[in-house]
PDB file of C-alpha atoms in Angstrom:
ATOM      1  CA  UNK N 879      -0.917   5.193  26.282  1.00 75.00           C
ATOM      2  CA  UNK N 880      -1.264   1.561  25.417  1.00 85.00           C
ATOM      3  CA  UNK N 881       1.751  -0.650  25.002  1.00 92.00           C
ATOM      4  CA  UNK N 882       2.309  -4.284  24.135  1.00 96.00           C
ATOM      5  CA  UNK N 883       5.626  -5.962  24.808  1.00 97.00           C
ATOM      6  CA  UNK N 884       6.723  -9.221  23.273  1.00 97.00           C
ATOM      7  CA  UNK N 885      10.146  -9.697  24.764  1.00 95.00           C
ATOM      8  CA  UNK N 886      10.994 -12.771  22.693  1.00 97.00           C
ATOM      9  CA  UNK N 887      12.160 -11.641  19.284  1.00 96.00           C
ATOM     10  CA  UNK N 888      12.873 -15.118  17.948  1.00 97.00           C
ATOM     11  CA  UNK N 889      12.262 -18.622  19.223  1.00 98.00           C
ATOM     12  CA  UNK N 890      13.478 -21.803  17.626  1.00 98.00           C
ATOM     13  CA  UNK N 891      12.191 -25.210  18.665  1.00 98.00           C
ATOM     14  CA  UNK N 892      12.222 -28.725  17.366  1.00 98.00           C
ATOM     15  CA  UNK N 893       8.989 -30.252  16.171  1.00 97.00           C
ATOM     16  CA  UNK N 894       6.779 -31.685  18.909  1.00 97.00           C
ATOM     17  CA  UNK N 895       8.192 -29.412  21.549  1.00 98.00           C
ATOM     18  CA  UNK N 896       5.843 -27.147  23.471  1.00 98.00           C
ATOM     19  CA  UNK N 897       6.506 -23.435  23.163  1.00 98.00           C
ATOM     20  CA  UNK N 898       5.142 -20.409  24.996  1.00 98.00           C
ATOM     21  CA  UNK N 899       5.077 -16.937  23.514  1.00 98.00           C
ATOM     22  CA  UNK N 900       4.981 -14.150  26.057  1.00 98.00           C
ATOM     23  CA  UNK N 901       2.928 -10.981  25.891  1.00 98.00           C
ATOM     24  CA  UNK N 902       2.814  -8.221  28.469  1.00 98.00           C
ATOM     25  CA  UNK N 903       0.628  -5.186  28.043  1.00 97.00           C
ATOM     26  CA  UNK N 904       0.039  -1.781  29.546  1.00 94.00           C
ATOM     27  CA  UNK N 905      -3.180   0.155  29.500  1.00 90.00           C
ATOM     28  CA  UNK N 906      -5.011   2.640  31.673  1.00 87.00           C
ATOM     29  CA  UNK N 907      -8.338   1.303  30.531  1.00 85.00           C
ATOM     30  CA  UNK N 908     -10.269  -1.130  32.669  1.00 85.00           C
ATOM     31  CA  UNK N 909     -11.976  -2.625  29.662  1.00 87.00           C
ATOM     32  CA  UNK N 910     -10.082  -3.789  26.653  1.00 90.00           C
ATOM     33  CA  UNK N 911      -9.549  -6.623  24.202  1.00 91.00           C
ATOM     34  CA  UNK N 912      -6.433  -8.682  23.737  1.00 94.00           C
ATOM     35  CA  UNK N 913      -5.629 -10.493  20.511  1.00 94.00           C
ATOM     36  CA  UNK N 914      -3.167 -12.907  19.035  1.00 96.00           C
ATOM     37  CA  UNK N 915      -2.471 -12.998  15.305  1.00 95.00           C
ATOM     38  CA  UNK N 916      -0.315 -15.298  13.232  1.00 96.00           C
ATOM     39  CA  UNK N 917       1.553 -13.985  10.213  1.00 96.00           C
ATOM     40  CA  UNK N 918       2.957 -16.760   8.022  1.00 94.00           C
ATOM     41  CA  UNK N 919       5.553 -16.019   5.328  1.00 91.00           C
ATOM     42  CA  UNK N 920       2.751 -15.141   2.906  1.00 90.00           C
ATOM     43  CA  UNK N 921       2.144 -12.031   5.005  1.00 92.00           C
ATOM     44  CA  UNK N 922      -1.577 -12.301   5.608  1.00 91.00           C
ATOM     45  CA  UNK N 923      -2.565 -11.858   9.235  1.00 92.00           C
ATOM     46  CA  UNK N 924      -4.485 -14.774  10.648  1.00 91.00           C
ATOM     47  CA  UNK N 925      -6.722 -14.056  13.621  1.00 90.00           C
ATOM     48  CA  UNK N 926      -6.225 -16.574  16.435  1.00 93.00           C
ATOM     49  CA  UNK N 927      -8.073 -15.292  19.469  1.00 92.00           C
ATOM     50  CA  UNK N 928      -9.738 -12.315  21.082  1.00 90.00           C
ATOM     51  CA  UNK N 929     -10.043 -12.061  24.848  1.00 91.00           C
ATOM     52  CA  UNK N 930     -12.199  -9.558  26.742  1.00 89.00           C
ATOM     53  CA  UNK N 931     -10.556  -8.057  29.811  1.00 91.00           C
ATOM     54  CA  UNK N 932     -13.474  -9.203  31.945  1.00 89.00           C
ATOM     55  CA  UNK N 933     -12.924 -12.811  31.018  1.00 86.00           C
ATOM     56  CA  UNK N 934      -9.862 -14.259  32.704  1.00 84.00           C
ATOM     57  CA  UNK N 935     -10.631 -17.842  31.902  1.00 84.00           C
ATOM     58  CA  UNK N 936      -7.878 -19.622  30.084  1.00 86.00           C
ATOM     59  CA  UNK N 937      -8.784 -20.964  26.685  1.00 87.00           C
ATOM     60  CA  UNK N 938      -7.733 -24.011  24.763  1.00 89.00           C
ATOM     61  CA  UNK N 939      -8.269 -24.586  21.077  1.00 90.00           C
ATOM     62  CA  UNK N 940      -6.680 -27.764  19.835  1.00 94.00           C
ATOM     63  CA  UNK N 941      -2.928 -27.415  20.280  1.00 96.00           C
ATOM     64  CA  UNK N 942      -3.262 -23.752  21.180  1.00 96.00           C
ATOM     65  CA  UNK N 943      -3.885 -22.389  24.637  1.00 95.00           C
ATOM     66  CA  UNK N 944      -3.880 -18.945  26.140  1.00 95.00           C
ATOM     67  CA  UNK N 945      -3.163 -17.862  29.697  1.00 95.00           C
ATOM     68  CA  UNK N 946      -4.621 -14.476  30.634  1.00 95.00           C
ATOM     69  CA  UNK N 947      -3.339 -13.091  33.935  1.00 94.00           C
ATOM     70  CA  UNK N 948      -4.771  -9.677  34.623  1.00 93.00           C
ATOM     71  CA  UNK N 949      -2.771  -9.345  37.837  1.00 93.00           C
ATOM     72  CA  UNK N 950       0.472  -9.435  35.854  1.00 95.00           C
ATOM     73  CA  UNK N 951      -0.933  -7.878  32.666  1.00 96.00           C
ATOM     74  CA  UNK N 952       0.087 -10.876  30.640  1.00 97.00           C
ATOM     75  CA  UNK N 953      -1.587 -12.838  27.882  1.00 97.00           C
ATOM     76  CA  UNK N 954       0.703 -15.721  26.997  1.00 97.00           C
ATOM     77  CA  UNK N 955       0.193 -18.144  24.145  1.00 97.00           C
ATOM     78  CA  UNK N 956       1.275 -21.778  24.234  1.00 97.00           C
ATOM     79  CA  UNK N 957       1.538 -24.157  21.316  1.00 97.00           C
ATOM     80  CA  UNK N 958       1.613 -27.775  22.350  1.00 97.00           C
ATOM     81  CA  UNK N 959       3.408 -30.360  20.241  1.00 97.00           C
ATOM     82  CA  UNK N 960       4.577 -27.748  17.757  1.00 97.00           C
ATOM     83  CA  UNK N 961       4.607 -28.483  14.049  1.00 97.00           C
ATOM     84  CA  UNK N 962       6.606 -27.065  11.163  1.00 97.00           C
ATOM     85  CA  UNK N 963       3.455 -25.333   9.910  1.00 96.00           C
ATOM     86  CA  UNK N 964       3.401 -23.296  13.101  1.00 97.00           C
ATOM     87  CA  UNK N 965       6.478 -21.418  11.890  1.00 97.00           C
ATOM     88  CA  UNK N 966       5.413 -17.807  11.583  1.00 97.00           C
ATOM     89  CA  UNK N 967       5.549 -14.441  13.268  1.00 97.00           C
ATOM     90  CA  UNK N 968       3.056 -14.134  16.095  1.00 98.00           C
ATOM     91  CA  UNK N 969       1.710 -10.785  17.183  1.00 97.00           C
ATOM     92  CA  UNK N 970      -0.037  -9.894  20.390  1.00 97.00           C
ATOM     93  CA  UNK N 971      -2.293  -6.844  20.237  1.00 96.00           C
ATOM     94  CA  UNK N 972      -4.417  -4.688  22.526  1.00 94.00           C
ATOM     95  CA  UNK N 973      -7.503  -2.633  21.789  1.00 90.00           C
ATOM     96  CA  UNK N 974      -9.400  -0.407  24.149  1.00 78.00           C
ATOM     97  CA  UNK N 975     -13.156  -0.851  24.184  1.00 70.00           C
ATOM     98  CA  UNK N 976     -14.463   2.492  25.282  1.00 60.00           C
ATOM     99  CA  UNK N 977     -11.454   4.716  25.038  1.00 53.00           C
ATOM    100  CA  UNK N 978     -12.066   6.482  21.776  1.00 55.00           C
ATOM    101  CA  UNK N 979     -13.975   6.646  18.569  1.00 48.00           C
ATOM    102  CA  UNK N 980     -11.468   4.673  16.565  1.00 58.00           C
ATOM    103  CA  UNK N 981     -10.570   1.839  18.946  1.00 73.00           C
ATOM    104  CA  UNK N 982      -7.072   1.463  17.581  1.00 80.00           C
ATOM    105  CA  UNK N 983      -5.167  -1.774  17.789  1.00 89.00           C
ATOM    106  CA  UNK N 984      -1.740  -1.589  19.355  1.00 91.00           C
ATOM    107  CA  UNK N 985       0.587  -4.367  18.221  1.00 95.00           C
ATOM    108  CA  UNK N 986       3.599  -5.853  19.906  1.00 96.00           C
ATOM    109  CA  UNK N 987       6.774  -6.229  17.882  1.00 96.00           C
ATOM    110  CA  UNK N 988       6.089  -9.862  17.194  1.00 97.00           C
ATOM    111  CA  UNK N 989       7.865 -13.126  17.904  1.00 98.00           C
ATOM    112  CA  UNK N 990       9.324 -15.152  15.065  1.00 97.00           C
ATOM    113  CA  UNK N 991       8.744 -18.805  15.792  1.00 98.00           C
ATOM    114  CA  UNK N 992      10.720 -21.348  13.822  1.00 98.00           C
ATOM    115  CA  UNK N 993       9.801 -24.979  14.234  1.00 98.00           C
ATOM    116  CA  UNK N 994      12.472 -27.281  12.883  1.00 97.00           C
ATOM    117  CA  UNK N 995      11.733 -30.833  11.735  1.00 96.00           C
TER     118      UNK N 995
ATOM    119  CA  UNK V 298     -15.456 -14.198   9.144  1.00 69.00           C
ATOM    120  CA  UNK V 299     -15.701 -11.094   7.025  1.00 80.00           C
ATOM    121  CA  UNK V 300     -13.470 -10.697   3.995  1.00 91.00           C
ATOM    122  CA  UNK V 301     -11.228  -7.799   3.127  1.00 95.00           C
ATOM    123  CA  UNK V 302      -9.419  -7.757  -0.184  1.00 96.00           C
ATOM    124  CA  UNK V 303      -6.518  -5.692  -1.423  1.00 97.00           C
ATOM    125  CA  UNK V 304      -5.404  -4.968  -4.921  1.00 97.00           C
ATOM    126  CA  UNK V 305      -2.799  -5.336  -6.175  1.00 97.00           C
ATOM    127  CA  UNK V 306      -1.122  -7.973  -4.043  1.00 96.00           C
ATOM    128  CA  UNK V 307       2.242  -6.746  -5.203  1.00 97.00           C
ATOM    129  CA  UNK V 308       3.450  -3.848  -7.309  1.00 97.00           C
ATOM    130  CA  UNK V 309       6.753  -2.603  -8.619  1.00 97.00           C
ATOM    131  CA  UNK V 310       7.039   1.015  -9.636  1.00 96.00           C
ATOM    132  CA  UNK V 311       9.749   3.430 -10.605  1.00 97.00           C
ATOM    133  CA  UNK V 312      10.970   6.127  -8.286  1.00 97.00           C
ATOM    134  CA  UNK V 313       8.978   9.314  -8.686  1.00 97.00           C
ATOM    135  CA  UNK V 314       5.787   7.683  -9.843  1.00 97.00           C
ATOM    136  CA  UNK V 315       2.579   7.263  -7.863  1.00 97.00           C
ATOM    137  CA  UNK V 316       0.884   4.007  -7.024  1.00 97.00           C
ATOM    138  CA  UNK V 317      -2.623   3.334  -5.778  1.00 97.00           C
ATOM    139  CA  UNK V 318      -3.622   0.454  -3.531  1.00 98.00           C
ATOM    140  CA  UNK V 319      -7.253  -0.515  -3.112  1.00 97.00           C
ATOM    141  CA  UNK V 320      -8.856  -2.040  -0.065  1.00 96.00           C
ATOM    142  CA  UNK V 321     -12.348  -3.475  -0.226  1.00 96.00           C
ATOM    143  CA  UNK V 322     -14.664  -4.979   2.341  1.00 94.00           C
ATOM    144  CA  UNK V 323     -16.469  -7.683   0.408  1.00 94.00           C
ATOM    145  CA  UNK V 324     -19.329  -8.685   2.657  1.00 91.00           C
ATOM    146  CA  UNK V 325     -19.805  -5.902   5.163  1.00 91.00           C
ATOM    147  CA  UNK V 326     -19.890  -2.148   5.358  1.00 92.00           C
ATOM    148  CA  UNK V 327     -16.642  -0.704   6.598  1.00 91.00           C
ATOM    149  CA  UNK V 328     -17.377   2.423   8.569  1.00 89.00           C
ATOM    150  CA  UNK V 329     -13.715   2.629   9.521  1.00 90.00           C
ATOM    151  CA  UNK V 330     -10.645   1.540   7.626  1.00 93.00           C
ATOM    152  CA  UNK V 331      -7.063   1.446   8.783  1.00 94.00           C
ATOM    153  CA  UNK V 332      -3.831   1.468   6.820  1.00 96.00           C
ATOM    154  CA  UNK V 333      -0.705  -0.125   8.215  1.00 96.00           C
ATOM    155  CA  UNK V 334       2.857  -0.317   6.968  1.00 97.00           C
ATOM    156  CA  UNK V 335       5.170  -3.145   7.831  1.00 96.00           C
ATOM    157  CA  UNK V 336       8.898  -3.126   7.118  1.00 94.00           C
ATOM    158  CA  UNK V 337      10.766  -6.439   7.011  1.00 90.00           C
ATOM    159  CA  UNK V 338      11.002  -8.136  10.376  1.00 89.00           C
ATOM    160  CA  UNK V 339       9.086  -5.360  12.058  1.00 92.00           C
ATOM    161  CA  UNK V 340       5.650  -4.924  13.500  1.00 94.00           C
ATOM    162  CA  UNK V 341       2.646  -3.313  11.884  1.00 94.00           C
ATOM    163  CA  UNK V 342       2.700   0.453  12.204  1.00 94.00           C
ATOM    164  CA  UNK V 343      -0.589   2.279  11.874  1.00 93.00           C
ATOM    165  CA  UNK V 344      -0.371   4.987   9.248  1.00 95.00           C
ATOM    166  CA  UNK V 345      -3.870   6.385   9.252  1.00 93.00           C
ATOM    167  CA  UNK V 346      -7.474   5.795  10.147  1.00 91.00           C
ATOM    168  CA  UNK V 347     -10.324   6.788   7.897  1.00 89.00           C
ATOM    169  CA  UNK V 348     -14.033   6.957   8.512  1.00 86.00           C
ATOM    170  CA  UNK V 349     -16.310   6.793   5.501  1.00 83.00           C
ATOM    171  CA  UNK V 350     -16.960  10.207   4.083  1.00 81.00           C
ATOM    172  CA  UNK V 351     -14.437  11.941   6.324  1.00 83.00           C
ATOM    173  CA  UNK V 352     -10.822  12.928   5.987  1.00 87.00           C
ATOM    174  CA  UNK V 353      -8.317  10.429   7.225  1.00 91.00           C
ATOM    175  CA  UNK V 354      -6.564  10.874  10.543  1.00 91.00           C
ATOM    176  CA  UNK V 355      -2.853  10.338  10.159  1.00 94.00           C
ATOM    177  CA  UNK V 356      -0.511   9.069  12.816  1.00 92.00           C
ATOM    178  CA  UNK V 357       2.345  11.245  13.915  1.00 92.00           C
ATOM    179  CA  UNK V 358       5.202  11.203  11.451  1.00 94.00           C
ATOM    180  CA  UNK V 359       3.141  10.061   8.473  1.00 95.00           C
ATOM    181  CA  UNK V 360       3.087  12.576   5.630  1.00 94.00           C
ATOM    182  CA  UNK V 361      -0.491  13.141   4.587  1.00 93.00           C
ATOM    183  CA  UNK V 362       0.533  14.699   1.275  1.00 95.00           C
ATOM    184  CA  UNK V 363       2.590  11.668   0.402  1.00 96.00           C
ATOM    185  CA  UNK V 364       0.152   8.994   1.491  1.00 97.00           C
ATOM    186  CA  UNK V 365      -3.248  10.023   0.204  1.00 96.00           C
ATOM    187  CA  UNK V 366      -6.144   8.105   1.660  1.00 94.00           C
ATOM    188  CA  UNK V 367      -9.637   8.171   0.279  1.00 91.00           C
ATOM    189  CA  UNK V 368     -12.557   6.380   1.915  1.00 89.00           C
ATOM    190  CA  UNK V 369     -15.326   7.425  -0.397  1.00 82.00           C
ATOM    191  CA  UNK V 370     -17.669   4.508   0.118  1.00 91.00           C
ATOM    192  CA  UNK V 371     -18.531   1.970   2.787  1.00 91.00           C
ATOM    193  CA  UNK V 372     -16.715  -0.756   0.924  1.00 94.00           C
ATOM    194  CA  UNK V 373     -13.689   0.918  -0.601  1.00 94.00           C
ATOM    195  CA  UNK V 374     -10.651   2.787   0.627  1.00 94.00           C
ATOM    196  CA  UNK V 375      -7.605   3.679  -1.411  1.00 95.00           C
ATOM    197  CA  UNK V 376      -4.065   4.525  -0.438  1.00 97.00           C
ATOM    198  CA  UNK V 377      -2.039   6.437  -3.001  1.00 97.00           C
ATOM    199  CA  UNK V 378       1.690   6.682  -2.496  1.00 97.00           C
ATOM    200  CA  UNK V 379       2.691   9.805  -4.377  1.00 97.00           C
ATOM    201  CA  UNK V 380       6.148  10.342  -5.819  1.00 96.00           C
ATOM    202  CA  UNK V 381       7.283   7.022  -4.439  1.00 97.00           C
ATOM    203  CA  UNK V 382      10.896   6.507  -3.447  1.00 96.00           C
ATOM    204  CA  UNK V 383      12.810   3.336  -2.594  1.00 96.00           C
ATOM    205  CA  UNK V 384      12.358   4.002   1.122  1.00 96.00           C
ATOM    206  CA  UNK V 385       8.599   3.676   0.605  1.00 97.00           C
ATOM    207  CA  UNK V 386       9.095   0.048  -0.335  1.00 97.00           C
ATOM    208  CA  UNK V 387       7.167  -1.886   2.256  1.00 97.00           C
ATOM    209  CA  UNK V 388       4.261  -4.203   2.949  1.00 97.00           C
ATOM    210  CA  UNK V 389       1.022  -2.234   3.210  1.00 98.00           C
ATOM    211  CA  UNK V 390      -1.915  -3.808   5.007  1.00 97.00           C
ATOM    212  CA  UNK V 391      -5.406  -2.457   5.238  1.00 96.00           C
ATOM    213  CA  UNK V 392      -7.998  -3.328   7.804  1.00 94.00           C
ATOM    214  CA  UNK V 393     -11.716  -2.674   7.945  1.00 92.00           C
ATOM    215  CA  UNK V 394     -14.319  -2.543  10.662  1.00 89.00           C
ATOM    216  CA  UNK V 395     -18.044  -1.927  10.967  1.00 86.00           C
ATOM    217  CA  UNK V 396     -18.704   0.499  13.843  1.00 80.00           C
ATOM    218  CA  UNK V 397     -16.956  -0.822  16.956  1.00 74.00           C
ATOM    219  CA  UNK V 398     -17.101  -4.447  15.927  1.00 77.00           C
ATOM    220  CA  UNK V 399     -14.325  -6.795  14.891  1.00 81.00           C
ATOM    221  CA  UNK V 400     -11.497  -5.528  12.709  1.00 86.00           C
ATOM    222  CA  UNK V 401     -10.619  -7.624   9.658  1.00 91.00           C
ATOM    223  CA  UNK V 402      -7.341  -7.498   7.794  1.00 94.00           C
ATOM    224  CA  UNK V 403      -6.598  -7.615   4.108  1.00 95.00           C
ATOM    225  CA  UNK V 404      -3.890  -9.868   2.670  1.00 95.00           C
ATOM    226  CA  UNK V 405      -1.456  -6.997   2.180  1.00 96.00           C
ATOM    227  CA  UNK V 406       0.245  -5.334  -0.782  1.00 97.00           C
ATOM    228  CA  UNK V 407       3.954  -5.562  -1.280  1.00 97.00           C
ATOM    229  CA  UNK V 408       5.315  -2.369  -2.830  1.00 98.00           C
ATOM    230  CA  UNK V 409       8.764  -2.229  -4.348  1.00 97.00           C
ATOM    231  CA  UNK V 410      10.060   1.089  -5.625  1.00 97.00           C
ATOM    232  CA  UNK V 411      13.041   0.857  -7.932  1.00 97.00           C
TER     233      UNK V 411
END
């Protein structure tokens, strides 16, 4: 069975600090997708990134960066120079690629990030 | 990206009544739709998966007679909470996907049962 663990329940930082959100996953599949979503107070999930298990290259998008380490089954997310608007719940998720007809997403429990001015 | 809408965005109903939530894929055909429930400060929990024209597959612990799911067309799925009770108050999120491609989420519906 798939499992996603986000050990940090809540993180509070001061604006402009860098912050890393941890994500550790378990899967028996050799091919899978990893995702990060942002859920602001409005509730709507905002897609941030999808990473294929074959692609271990780290990715940077503006202030966001992701570190995929297959050897440790981790897919960590770093926000550089955090801003108040980054305050939200962040979910890491895993989806198998070939494991079944419905390709279900498995979500972690989420990390509440609060960025204080 | 593709757009998924939900209606209503929030609803208040009295205990014992039924409420229907609609989920529409606006610019693509949704061969599969998912319904999630999210309680405050918790993660999204998958309730059921439905393929167009087929009966929904419910996750363990989800009452199929209480949460009726209909996926009658490639652009519309409905979730009906029957005989709602206060413990059914939650944030319900639908998601839609075409075949095995990307899954898109709706904005969610906040249900309050009084």
